[in-house]
Coordinates of C-alpha atoms in Angstrom, one line a residue:
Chain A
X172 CA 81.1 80.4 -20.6
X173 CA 79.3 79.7 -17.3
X174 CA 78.7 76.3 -18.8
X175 CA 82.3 74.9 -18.9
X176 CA 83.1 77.2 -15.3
X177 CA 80.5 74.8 -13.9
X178 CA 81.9 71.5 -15.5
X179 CA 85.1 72.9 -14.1
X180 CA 84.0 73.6 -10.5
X181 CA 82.1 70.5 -10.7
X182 CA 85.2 68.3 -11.5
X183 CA 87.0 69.9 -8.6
X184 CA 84.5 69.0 -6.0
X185 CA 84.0 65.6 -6.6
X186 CA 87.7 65.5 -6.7
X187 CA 87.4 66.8 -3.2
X188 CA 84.2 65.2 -2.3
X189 CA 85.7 62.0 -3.1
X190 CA 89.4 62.8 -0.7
X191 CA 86.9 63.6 1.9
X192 CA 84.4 60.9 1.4
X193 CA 87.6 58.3 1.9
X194 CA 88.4 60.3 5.2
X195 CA 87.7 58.1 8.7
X196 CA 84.5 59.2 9.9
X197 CA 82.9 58.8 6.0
X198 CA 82.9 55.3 7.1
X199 CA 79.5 54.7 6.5
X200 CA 79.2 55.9 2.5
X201 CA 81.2 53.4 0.2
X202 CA 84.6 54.3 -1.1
X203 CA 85.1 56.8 -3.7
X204 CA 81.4 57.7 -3.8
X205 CA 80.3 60.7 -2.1
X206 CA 76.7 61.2 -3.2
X207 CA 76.0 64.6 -0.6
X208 CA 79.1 66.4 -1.5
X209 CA 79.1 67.2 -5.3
X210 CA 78.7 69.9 -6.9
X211 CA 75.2 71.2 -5.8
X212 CA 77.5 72.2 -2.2
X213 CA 78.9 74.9 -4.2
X214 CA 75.7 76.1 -6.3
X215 CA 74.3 79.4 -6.1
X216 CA 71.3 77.2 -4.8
X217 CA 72.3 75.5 -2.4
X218 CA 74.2 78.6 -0.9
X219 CA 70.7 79.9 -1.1
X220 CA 69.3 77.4 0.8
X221 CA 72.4 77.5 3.8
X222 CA 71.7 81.4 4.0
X223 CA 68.3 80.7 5.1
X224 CA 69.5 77.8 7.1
X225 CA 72.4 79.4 8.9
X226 CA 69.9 82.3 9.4
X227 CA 67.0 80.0 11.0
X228 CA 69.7 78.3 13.2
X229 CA 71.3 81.3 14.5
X230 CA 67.9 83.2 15.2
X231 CA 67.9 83.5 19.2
X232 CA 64.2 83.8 19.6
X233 CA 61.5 84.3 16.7
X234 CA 57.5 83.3 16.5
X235 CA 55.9 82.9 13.0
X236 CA 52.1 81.8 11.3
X237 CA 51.8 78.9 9.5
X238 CA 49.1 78.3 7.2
X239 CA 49.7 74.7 6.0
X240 CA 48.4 72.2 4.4
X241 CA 48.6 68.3 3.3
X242 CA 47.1 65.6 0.9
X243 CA 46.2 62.2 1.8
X244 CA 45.4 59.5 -1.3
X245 CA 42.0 57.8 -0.4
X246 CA 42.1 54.4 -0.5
X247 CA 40.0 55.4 -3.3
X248 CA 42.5 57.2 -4.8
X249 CA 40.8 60.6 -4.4
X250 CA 42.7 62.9 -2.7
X251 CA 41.9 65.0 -0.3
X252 CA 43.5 68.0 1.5
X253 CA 43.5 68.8 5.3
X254 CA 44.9 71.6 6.6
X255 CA 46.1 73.9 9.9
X256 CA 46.9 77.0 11.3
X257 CA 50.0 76.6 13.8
X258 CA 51.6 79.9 15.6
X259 CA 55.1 78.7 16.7
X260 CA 56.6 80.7 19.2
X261 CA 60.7 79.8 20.6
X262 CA 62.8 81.3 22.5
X263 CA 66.3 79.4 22.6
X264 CA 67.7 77.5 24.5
X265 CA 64.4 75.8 25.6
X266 CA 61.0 77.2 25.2
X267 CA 58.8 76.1 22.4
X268 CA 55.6 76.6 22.0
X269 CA 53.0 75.8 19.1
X270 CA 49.5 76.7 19.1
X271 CA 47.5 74.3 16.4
X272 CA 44.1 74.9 15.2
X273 CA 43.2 72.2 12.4
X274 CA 40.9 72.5 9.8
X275 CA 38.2 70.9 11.3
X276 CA 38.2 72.9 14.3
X277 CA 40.4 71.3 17.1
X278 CA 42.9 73.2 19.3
X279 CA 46.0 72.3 20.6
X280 CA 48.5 73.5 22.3
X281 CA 52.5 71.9 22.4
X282 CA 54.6 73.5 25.1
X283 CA 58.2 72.5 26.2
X284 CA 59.5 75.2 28.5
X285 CA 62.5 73.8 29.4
X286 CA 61.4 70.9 32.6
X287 CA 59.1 68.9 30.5
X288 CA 57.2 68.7 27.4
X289 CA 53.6 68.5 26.8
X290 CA 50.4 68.9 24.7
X291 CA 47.0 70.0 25.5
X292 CA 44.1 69.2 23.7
X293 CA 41.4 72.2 24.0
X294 CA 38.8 70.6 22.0
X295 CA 38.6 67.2 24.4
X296 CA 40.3 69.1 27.5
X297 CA 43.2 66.4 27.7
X298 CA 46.6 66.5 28.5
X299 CA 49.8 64.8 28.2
X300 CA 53.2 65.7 29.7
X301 CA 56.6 63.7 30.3
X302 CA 60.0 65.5 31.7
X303 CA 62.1 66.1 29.4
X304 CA 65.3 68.2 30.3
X305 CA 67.5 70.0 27.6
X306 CA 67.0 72.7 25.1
X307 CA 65.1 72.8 22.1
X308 CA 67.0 70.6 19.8
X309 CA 66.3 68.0 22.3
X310 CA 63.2 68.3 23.1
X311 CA 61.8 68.3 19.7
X312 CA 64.2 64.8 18.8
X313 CA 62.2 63.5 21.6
X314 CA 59.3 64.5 20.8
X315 CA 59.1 63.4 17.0
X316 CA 61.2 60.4 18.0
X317 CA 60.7 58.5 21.1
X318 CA 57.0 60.0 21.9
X319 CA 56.0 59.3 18.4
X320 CA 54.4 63.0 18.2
X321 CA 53.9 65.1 15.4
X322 CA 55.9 68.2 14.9
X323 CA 55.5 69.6 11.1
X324 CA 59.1 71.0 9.6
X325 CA 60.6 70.0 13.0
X326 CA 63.9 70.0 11.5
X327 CA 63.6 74.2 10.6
X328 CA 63.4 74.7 14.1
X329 CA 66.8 73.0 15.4
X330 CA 69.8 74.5 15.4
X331 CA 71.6 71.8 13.4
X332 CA 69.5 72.5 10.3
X333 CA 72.8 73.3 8.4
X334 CA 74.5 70.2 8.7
X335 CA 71.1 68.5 8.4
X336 CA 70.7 69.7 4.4
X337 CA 74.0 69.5 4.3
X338 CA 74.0 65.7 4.8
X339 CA 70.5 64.7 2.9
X340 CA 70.1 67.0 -0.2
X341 CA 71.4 65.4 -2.9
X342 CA 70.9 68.3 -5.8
X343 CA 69.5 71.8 -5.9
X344 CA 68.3 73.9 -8.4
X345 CA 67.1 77.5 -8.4
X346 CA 63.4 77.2 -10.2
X347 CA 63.0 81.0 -10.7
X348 CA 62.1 84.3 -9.2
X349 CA 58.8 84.2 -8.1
X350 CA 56.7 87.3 -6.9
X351 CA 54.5 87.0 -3.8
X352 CA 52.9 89.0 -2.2
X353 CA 53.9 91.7 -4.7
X354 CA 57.9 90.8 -3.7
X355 CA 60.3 88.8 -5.4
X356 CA 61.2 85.6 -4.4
X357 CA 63.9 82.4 -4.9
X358 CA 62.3 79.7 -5.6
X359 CA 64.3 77.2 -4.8
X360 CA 63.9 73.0 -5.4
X361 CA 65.6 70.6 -3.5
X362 CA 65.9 66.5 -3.5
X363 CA 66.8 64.3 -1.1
X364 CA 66.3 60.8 -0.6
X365 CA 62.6 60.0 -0.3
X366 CA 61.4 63.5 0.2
X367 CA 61.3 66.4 -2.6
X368 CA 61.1 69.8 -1.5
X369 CA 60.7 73.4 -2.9
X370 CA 61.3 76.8 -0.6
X371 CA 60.7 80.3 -1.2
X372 CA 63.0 82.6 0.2
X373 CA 62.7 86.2 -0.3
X374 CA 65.5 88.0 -2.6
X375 CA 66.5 90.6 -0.6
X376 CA 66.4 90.9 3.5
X377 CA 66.5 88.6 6.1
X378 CA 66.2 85.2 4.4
X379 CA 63.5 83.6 6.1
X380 CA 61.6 80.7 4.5
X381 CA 57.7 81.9 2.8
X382 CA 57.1 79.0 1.6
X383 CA 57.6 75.2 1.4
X384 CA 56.3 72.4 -0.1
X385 CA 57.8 68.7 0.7
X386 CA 56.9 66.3 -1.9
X387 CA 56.9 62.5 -0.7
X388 CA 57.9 61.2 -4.2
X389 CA 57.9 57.9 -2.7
X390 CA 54.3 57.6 -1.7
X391 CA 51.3 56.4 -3.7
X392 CA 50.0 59.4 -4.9
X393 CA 53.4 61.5 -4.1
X394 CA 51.2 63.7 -1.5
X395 CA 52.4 67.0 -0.9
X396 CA 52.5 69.0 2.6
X397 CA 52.8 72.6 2.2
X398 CA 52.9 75.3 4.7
X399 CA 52.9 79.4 3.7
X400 CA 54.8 81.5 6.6
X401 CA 53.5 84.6 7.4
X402 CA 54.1 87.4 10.4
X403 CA 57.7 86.4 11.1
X404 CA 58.7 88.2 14.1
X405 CA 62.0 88.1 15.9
X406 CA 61.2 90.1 18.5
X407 CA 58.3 88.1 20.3
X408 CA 58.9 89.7 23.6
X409 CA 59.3 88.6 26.9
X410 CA 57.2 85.6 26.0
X411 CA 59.5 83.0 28.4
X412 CA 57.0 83.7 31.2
X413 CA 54.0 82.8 29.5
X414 CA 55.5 79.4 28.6
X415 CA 53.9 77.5 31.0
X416 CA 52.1 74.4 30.8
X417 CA 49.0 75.7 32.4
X418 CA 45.9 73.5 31.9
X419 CA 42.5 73.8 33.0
X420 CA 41.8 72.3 36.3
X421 CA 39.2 69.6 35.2
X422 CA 41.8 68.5 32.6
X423 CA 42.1 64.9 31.7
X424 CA 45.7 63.8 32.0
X425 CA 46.2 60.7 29.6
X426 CA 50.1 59.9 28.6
X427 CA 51.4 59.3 25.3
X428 CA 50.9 56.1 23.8
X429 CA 54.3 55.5 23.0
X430 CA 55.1 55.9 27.0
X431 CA 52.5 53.2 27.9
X432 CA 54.7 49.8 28.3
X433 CA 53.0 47.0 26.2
X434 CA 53.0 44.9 29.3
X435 CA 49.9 46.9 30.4
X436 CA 48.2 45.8 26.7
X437 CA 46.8 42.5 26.8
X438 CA 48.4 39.6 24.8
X439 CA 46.1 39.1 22.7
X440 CA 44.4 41.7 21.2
X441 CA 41.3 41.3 18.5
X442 CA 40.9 45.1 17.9
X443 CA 36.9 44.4 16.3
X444 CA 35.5 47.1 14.7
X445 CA 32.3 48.0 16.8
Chain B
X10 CA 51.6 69.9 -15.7
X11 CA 52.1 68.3 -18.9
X12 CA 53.9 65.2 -18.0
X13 CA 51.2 64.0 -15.2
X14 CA 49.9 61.5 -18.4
X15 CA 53.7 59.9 -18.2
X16 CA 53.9 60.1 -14.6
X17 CA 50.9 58.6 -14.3
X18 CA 52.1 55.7 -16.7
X19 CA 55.1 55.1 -15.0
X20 CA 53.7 54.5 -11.1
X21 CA 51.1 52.9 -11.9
X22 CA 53.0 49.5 -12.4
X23 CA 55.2 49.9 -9.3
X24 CA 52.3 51.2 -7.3
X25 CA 50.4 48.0 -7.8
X26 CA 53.8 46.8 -6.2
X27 CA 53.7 48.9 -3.5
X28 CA 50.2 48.3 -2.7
X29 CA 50.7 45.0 -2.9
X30 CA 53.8 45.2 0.0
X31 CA 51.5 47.0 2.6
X32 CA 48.2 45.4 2.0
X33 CA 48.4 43.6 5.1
X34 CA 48.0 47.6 6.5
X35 CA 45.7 48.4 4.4
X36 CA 43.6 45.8 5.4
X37 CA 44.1 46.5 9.0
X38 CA 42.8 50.4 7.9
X39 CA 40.3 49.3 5.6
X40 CA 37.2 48.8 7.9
X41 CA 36.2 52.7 7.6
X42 CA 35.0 52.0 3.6
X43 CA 35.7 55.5 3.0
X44 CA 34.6 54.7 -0.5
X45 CA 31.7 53.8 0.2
X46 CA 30.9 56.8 2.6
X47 CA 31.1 58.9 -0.2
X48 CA 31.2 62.2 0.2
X49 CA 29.8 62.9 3.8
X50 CA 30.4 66.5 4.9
X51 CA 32.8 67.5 7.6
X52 CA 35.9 64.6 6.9
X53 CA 33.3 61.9 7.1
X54 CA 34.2 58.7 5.6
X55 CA 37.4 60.7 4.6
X56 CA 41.2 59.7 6.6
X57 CA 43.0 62.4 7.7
X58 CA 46.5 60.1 8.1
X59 CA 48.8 59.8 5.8
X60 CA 52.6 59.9 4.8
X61 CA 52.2 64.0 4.1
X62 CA 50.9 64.6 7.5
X63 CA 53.9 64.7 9.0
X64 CA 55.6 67.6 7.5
X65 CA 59.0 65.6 7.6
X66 CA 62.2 66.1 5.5
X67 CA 62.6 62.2 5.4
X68 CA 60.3 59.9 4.3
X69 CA 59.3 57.3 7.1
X70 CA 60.7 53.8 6.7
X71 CA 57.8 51.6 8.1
X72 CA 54.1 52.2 8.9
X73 CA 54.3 52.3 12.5
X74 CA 51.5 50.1 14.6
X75 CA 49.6 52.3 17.3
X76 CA 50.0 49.4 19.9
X77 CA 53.2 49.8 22.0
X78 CA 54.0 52.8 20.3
X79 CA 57.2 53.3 18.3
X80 CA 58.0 49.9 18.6
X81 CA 58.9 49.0 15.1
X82 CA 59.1 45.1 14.0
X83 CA 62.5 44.9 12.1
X84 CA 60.9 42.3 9.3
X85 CA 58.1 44.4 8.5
X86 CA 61.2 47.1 8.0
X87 CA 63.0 45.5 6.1
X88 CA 60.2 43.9 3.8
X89 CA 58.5 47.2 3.0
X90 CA 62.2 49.0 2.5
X91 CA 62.7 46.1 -0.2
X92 CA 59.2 47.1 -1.9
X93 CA 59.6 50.5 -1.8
X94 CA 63.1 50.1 -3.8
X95 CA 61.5 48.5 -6.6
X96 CA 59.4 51.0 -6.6
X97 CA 61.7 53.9 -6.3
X98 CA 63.8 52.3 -9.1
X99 CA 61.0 52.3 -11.9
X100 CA 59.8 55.5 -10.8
X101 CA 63.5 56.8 -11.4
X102 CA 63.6 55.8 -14.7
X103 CA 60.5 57.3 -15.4
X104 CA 61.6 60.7 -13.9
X105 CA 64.5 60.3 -16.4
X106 CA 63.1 59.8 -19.2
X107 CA 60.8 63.1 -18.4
X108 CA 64.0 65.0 -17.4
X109 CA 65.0 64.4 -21.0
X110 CA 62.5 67.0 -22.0
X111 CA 64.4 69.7 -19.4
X112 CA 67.3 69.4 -20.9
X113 CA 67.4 73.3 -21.7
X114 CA 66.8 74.3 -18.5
X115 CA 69.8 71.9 -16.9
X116 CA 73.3 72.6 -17.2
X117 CA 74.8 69.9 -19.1
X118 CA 76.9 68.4 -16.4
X119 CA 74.2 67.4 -14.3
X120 CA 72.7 64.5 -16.4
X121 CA 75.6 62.6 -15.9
X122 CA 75.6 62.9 -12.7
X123 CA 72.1 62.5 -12.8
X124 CA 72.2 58.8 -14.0
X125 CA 75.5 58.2 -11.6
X126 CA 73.8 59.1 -8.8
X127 CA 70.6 56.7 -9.6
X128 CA 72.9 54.1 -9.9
X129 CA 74.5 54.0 -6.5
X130 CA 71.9 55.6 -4.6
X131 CA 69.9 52.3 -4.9
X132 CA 73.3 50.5 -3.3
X133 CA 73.7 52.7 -1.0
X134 CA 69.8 52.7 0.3
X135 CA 70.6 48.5 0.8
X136 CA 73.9 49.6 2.4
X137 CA 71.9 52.2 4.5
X138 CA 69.3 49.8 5.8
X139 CA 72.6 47.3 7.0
X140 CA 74.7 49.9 8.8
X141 CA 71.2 52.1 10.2
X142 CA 72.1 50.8 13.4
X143 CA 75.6 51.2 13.3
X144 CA 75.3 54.6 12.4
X145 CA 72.4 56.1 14.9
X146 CA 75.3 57.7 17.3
X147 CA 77.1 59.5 14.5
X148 CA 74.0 60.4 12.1
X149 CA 70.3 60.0 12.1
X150 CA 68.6 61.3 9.0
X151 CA 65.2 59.7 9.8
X152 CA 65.0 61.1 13.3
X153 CA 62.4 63.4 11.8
X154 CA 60.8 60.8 10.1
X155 CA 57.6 60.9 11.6
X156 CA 55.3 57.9 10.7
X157 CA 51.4 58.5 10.7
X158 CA 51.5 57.8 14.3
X159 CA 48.1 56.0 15.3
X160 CA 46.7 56.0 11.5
X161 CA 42.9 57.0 12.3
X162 CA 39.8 56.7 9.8
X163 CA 37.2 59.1 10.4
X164 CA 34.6 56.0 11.4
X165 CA 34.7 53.3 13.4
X166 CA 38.2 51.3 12.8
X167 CA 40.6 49.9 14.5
X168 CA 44.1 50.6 14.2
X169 CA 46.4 47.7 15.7
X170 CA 44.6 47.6 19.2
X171 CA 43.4 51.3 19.2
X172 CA 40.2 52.9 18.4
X173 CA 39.5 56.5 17.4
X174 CA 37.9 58.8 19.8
X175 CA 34.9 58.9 17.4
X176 CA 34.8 55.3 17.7
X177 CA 35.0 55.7 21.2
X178 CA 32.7 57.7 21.8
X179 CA 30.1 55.5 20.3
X180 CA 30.9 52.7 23.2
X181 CA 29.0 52.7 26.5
X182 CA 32.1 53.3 29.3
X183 CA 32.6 54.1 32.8
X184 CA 36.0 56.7 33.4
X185 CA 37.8 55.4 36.3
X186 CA 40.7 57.5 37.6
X187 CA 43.7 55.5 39.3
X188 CA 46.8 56.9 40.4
X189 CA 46.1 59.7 38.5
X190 CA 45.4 58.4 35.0
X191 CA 42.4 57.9 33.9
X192 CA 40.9 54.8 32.7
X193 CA 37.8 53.4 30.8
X194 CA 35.5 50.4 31.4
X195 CA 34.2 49.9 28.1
X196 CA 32.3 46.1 29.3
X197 CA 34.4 43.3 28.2
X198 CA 37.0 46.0 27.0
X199 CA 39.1 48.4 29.2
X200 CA 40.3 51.1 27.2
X201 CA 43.1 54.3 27.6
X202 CA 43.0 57.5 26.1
X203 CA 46.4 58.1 24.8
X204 CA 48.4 60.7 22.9
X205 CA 49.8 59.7 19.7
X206 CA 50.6 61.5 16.7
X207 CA 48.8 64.7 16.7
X208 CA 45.7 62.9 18.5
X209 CA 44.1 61.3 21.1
X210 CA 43.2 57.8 20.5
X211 CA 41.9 55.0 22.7
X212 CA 44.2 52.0 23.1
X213 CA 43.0 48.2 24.4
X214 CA 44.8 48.7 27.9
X215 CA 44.6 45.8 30.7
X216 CA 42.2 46.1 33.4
X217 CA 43.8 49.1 36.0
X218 CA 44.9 47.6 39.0
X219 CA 42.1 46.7 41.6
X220 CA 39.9 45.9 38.9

C-alpha cells in the first residue's frame, strides 16, 4: 500500500516539477525536464536531510570537532588516507574561525572576523590576510572561490545550505538506523551530480549532522572524504572577542597565491625539478 | 562490499580514458616517483593532494594550475569535462546494472526514473558546460568546488611554476623583505612563499623591485 501512495505522489510532483520547471527563471534546465524536483523533494529522506539543513542554517552561533579524513589514489594506485582535526567556531553574521591540526602535525589557524579574512600557519609562522567585508556566507564564497583556499564542508556552514541541496541532490534514500555511540541514528545517502554523499543524523533531538562521508564517484579511485562531528555546542560563549587575527610578531606575511597578478611571474617559466 | 569485483570491471576501461585526458597533469606531477619511494615513513614519497581533499559537495571541473592562481584555461575545461563524460557514462551503466541486484530494497518507481534521469543528465551536463557562464548570477553549484589548489608531492616537484616548501627548503636562498612581503633569492631563481590551498607553497615570482 505505501508502494502505489508513492507511485502516486511521485506522478504528482513531476507533474508539478515539470509546471515549475517551464516557469521563467527555470531557464536554464531544458523544457519539461526537471531533474532536482521529483519525487525525492517529498521523501521522508530528503525531509530528513532539510531538517538538519534548515537547522544548521538557522543556528545563530555554534562551534563543533571535526575528526576527518580523506583518500588520495597514488599514482600507484595505492591509496592512502590523510587526515585532520579542525574545531570550527561561528558566530553569525561574521566571525569564523577554524583551528586545523593535520595529521602530520601542522597547525593552522583560519579566521574571518568580519574586516578581513586570513590564515596563520603555526607550524612555519606565516601569514596571509586580504579584506574581505560581509558576513559569513561571503566570506567563505570568497574564500573557496576567488582565494583558491580550502574550506572542508564549506557549504554546511552558509546559511543557504537549504536551497543549496535543494538545487543539486538528485535522489535520496534513507539507508537505515544506525547506532553510534550507543544512539540511534538516520543514515541517510544522497546523490548529486559528481559527488555522492552519506550523513548521519541523530533520530531524535536537535538534528545536527554526526557524520558524513562525500564520495567523488567521478574520480579514479572514487576517494572518499569523511569527517565524524563531535562536541556540538551552541552555546560557545562570548567568543566574538577572541576572534582576532592575532599573529606572532616575527610572523612572515606572504599573500595568497591566487592574489599575486601573473604579471609578477615571469613569462617563461621552466619549473625544473631541483 | 560484494560488488567491488564489478565495480572494479566497469572503471577500469573508462579510467584508462580518464587517465589518458589528464596525463598531460600527471606528467607535470609525476617527478616525485612516489612509487618508487616506496613506503618511506612520515607521508614520504606519498601526495597528500587530491580530488577528496577538498571536502566539497561538487566535484571540481578542471585541475587547477598553481601559477596565477584560479585562473582556469577554458580549453583545458572543456576538454577534461568531455573526458570525464565518457567516463561518467560507462560508469553509469555499470552502477545500473549493480542496482539490479537492490531491487528489494528500492521502491519500484524509482528505476524508471532511474534510467530517465541517466539519460538526460548527460544532456544536460553538455547544456551545463554552455550556459555556466550565463548562469553564474542566478546559480553557482560549483562555487564550492574546490580544486586541489597547488597539487604538492611530498618531494621535490614542481607544480606549474611552484615548488613545495620541502622542495624549498632544500634550495640555498636569501629572504628579502620589500614593502612588506617577503621575498627569496633562490640564485638564478627568485621565489615567493604563497598561500594556496591549505598550504604554503613557493611560486617562480619576478625579481622584487630594486633587484
Amino acid at each position: 500500500m505505501q508502494t502505489s501512495i508513492r507511485v502516486i505522489a511521485t506522478g504528482a510532483m513531476l507533474l508539478t516539477a515539470w509546471v515549475a520547471a517551464v516557469a521563467p527563471g527555470a531557464a536554464d534546465d531544458p523544457p519539461n525536464d526537471a531533474p532536482n524536483a521529483d519525487a525525492a523533494m517529498a521523501s521522508p529522506a530528503m525531509e530528513q536531510l532539510m531538517r538538519m539543513a534548515d537547522f544548521l542554517s538557522q543556528l545563530g552561533q555554534f562551534s563543533v570537532t571535526l575528526q576527518s579524513g580523506y583518500d588520495v589514489v597514488q599514482e600507484s594506485g595505492q591509496k592512502i588516507e590523510f587526515g585532520e582535526r579542525r574545531e570550527l567556531v561561528l558566530v553569525r553574521p561574521d566571525r569564523l574561525q577554524v583551528d586545523v591540526e593535520r595529521s602530520d602535525g601542522q597547525a593552522s589557524r583560519v579566521i574571518f572576523d568580519g574586516e578581513s579574512i586570513g590564515v596563520f600557519d603555526a607550524t612555519r609562522n606565516m601569514y596571509a590576510s586580504s579584506p574581505m567585508q560581509g558576513d559569513i556566507d561571503a566570506s567563505i564564497r570568497h574564500f573557496v572561490k576567488d582565494l583558491n583556499m580550502r574550506l572542508p564542508l564549506a557549504m554546511l556552514f552558509v546559511t543557504t545550505l537549504p536551497e543549496e541541496l535543494e538545487e543539486r541532490v538528485q535522489q535520496t534514500a534513507i539507508v537505515d538506523t544506525s547506532m553510534l555511540d550507543s544512539k540511534p541514528f538516520v543514515h541517510l545517502a544522497a546523490r548529486t551530480d559528481g559527488v555522492d554523499f552519506q550523513v548521519w543524523i541523530p533520530e531524535s533531538g536537535d538534528p545536527l549532522p554526526r557524520r558524513i562521508v562525500l564520495t567523488y564517484k567521478d574520480e579514479e579511485g572514487q576517494p572518499q572524504y569523511w569527517a565524524n562531528f563531535s562536541d556540538w555546542n551552541l552555546s560557545p560563549g562570548p567568543l566574538a572577542t577572541l576572534m582576532s587575527f592575532d599573529v606572532p610578531d616575527d610572523a612572515t606575511r606572504i599573500p595568497f597565491l591566487a592574489e599575486i597578478p601573473a604579471s609578477a611571474m615571469p613569462s617563461a617559466a621552466t619549473g625544473e625539478a631541483k | 562490499m560484494k560488488n567491488r569485483a564489478s565495480l572494479q570491471v566497469f572503471t577500469f576501461g573508462p579510467a584508462i580514458l580518464f587517465i589518458g585526458a589528464v596525463s598531460l597533469d600527471v606528467d607535470a606531477r609525476g617527478r616525485g616517483d612516489a612509487g618508487a619511494r616506496g613506503m618511506a615513513g612520515g607521508g614520504g614519497g606519498f601526495s597528500a593532494a587530491g580530488p577528496a581533499r577538498g571536502g566539497s559537495f561538487s566535484a571540481r571541473s578542471a585541475p587547477r594550475a598553481a601559477a596565477g592562481g584560479g585562473a582556469m584555461d577554458q580549453a583545458d575545461r572543456s576538454d577534461r569535462a568531455g573526458s570525464r563524460q565518457d567516463f561518467r557514462t560507462d560508469a553509469a551503466q555499470g552502477r545500473q546494472d549493480m542496482r539490479g541486484e537492490r531491487q528489494d530494497t528500492v521502491s519500484d518507481g524509482r528505476d524508471d526514473r532511474q534510467d530517465h534521469r541517466d539519460e538526460y543528465r548527460d544532456d544536460r551536463q553538455d547544456y551545463r558546460e554552455d550556459v555556466r557562464d550565463d548562469r553564474q548570477d542566478y546559480y553557482d553549484d560549483r562555487w564550492d568546488n574546490w580544486g586541489t589548489g597547488a597539487a604538492v608531492v611530498a618531494g621535490a616537484a614542481i607544480v606549474g611554476s611552484a615548488i613545495t616548501a620541502a622542495a624549498y627548503y632544500d634550495l640555498d636562498c636569501t629572504t628579502v623583505v620589500v614593502d612588506g612581503i617577503s621575498y627569496s633569492d633562490c640564485g638564478d631563481t627568485w621565489y615567493q612563499p604563497a598561500y594556496s590551498g591549505g598550504d604554503v607553497t613557493y611560486v617562480v615570482i619576478d625579481a622584487p623591485p630594486g633587484y
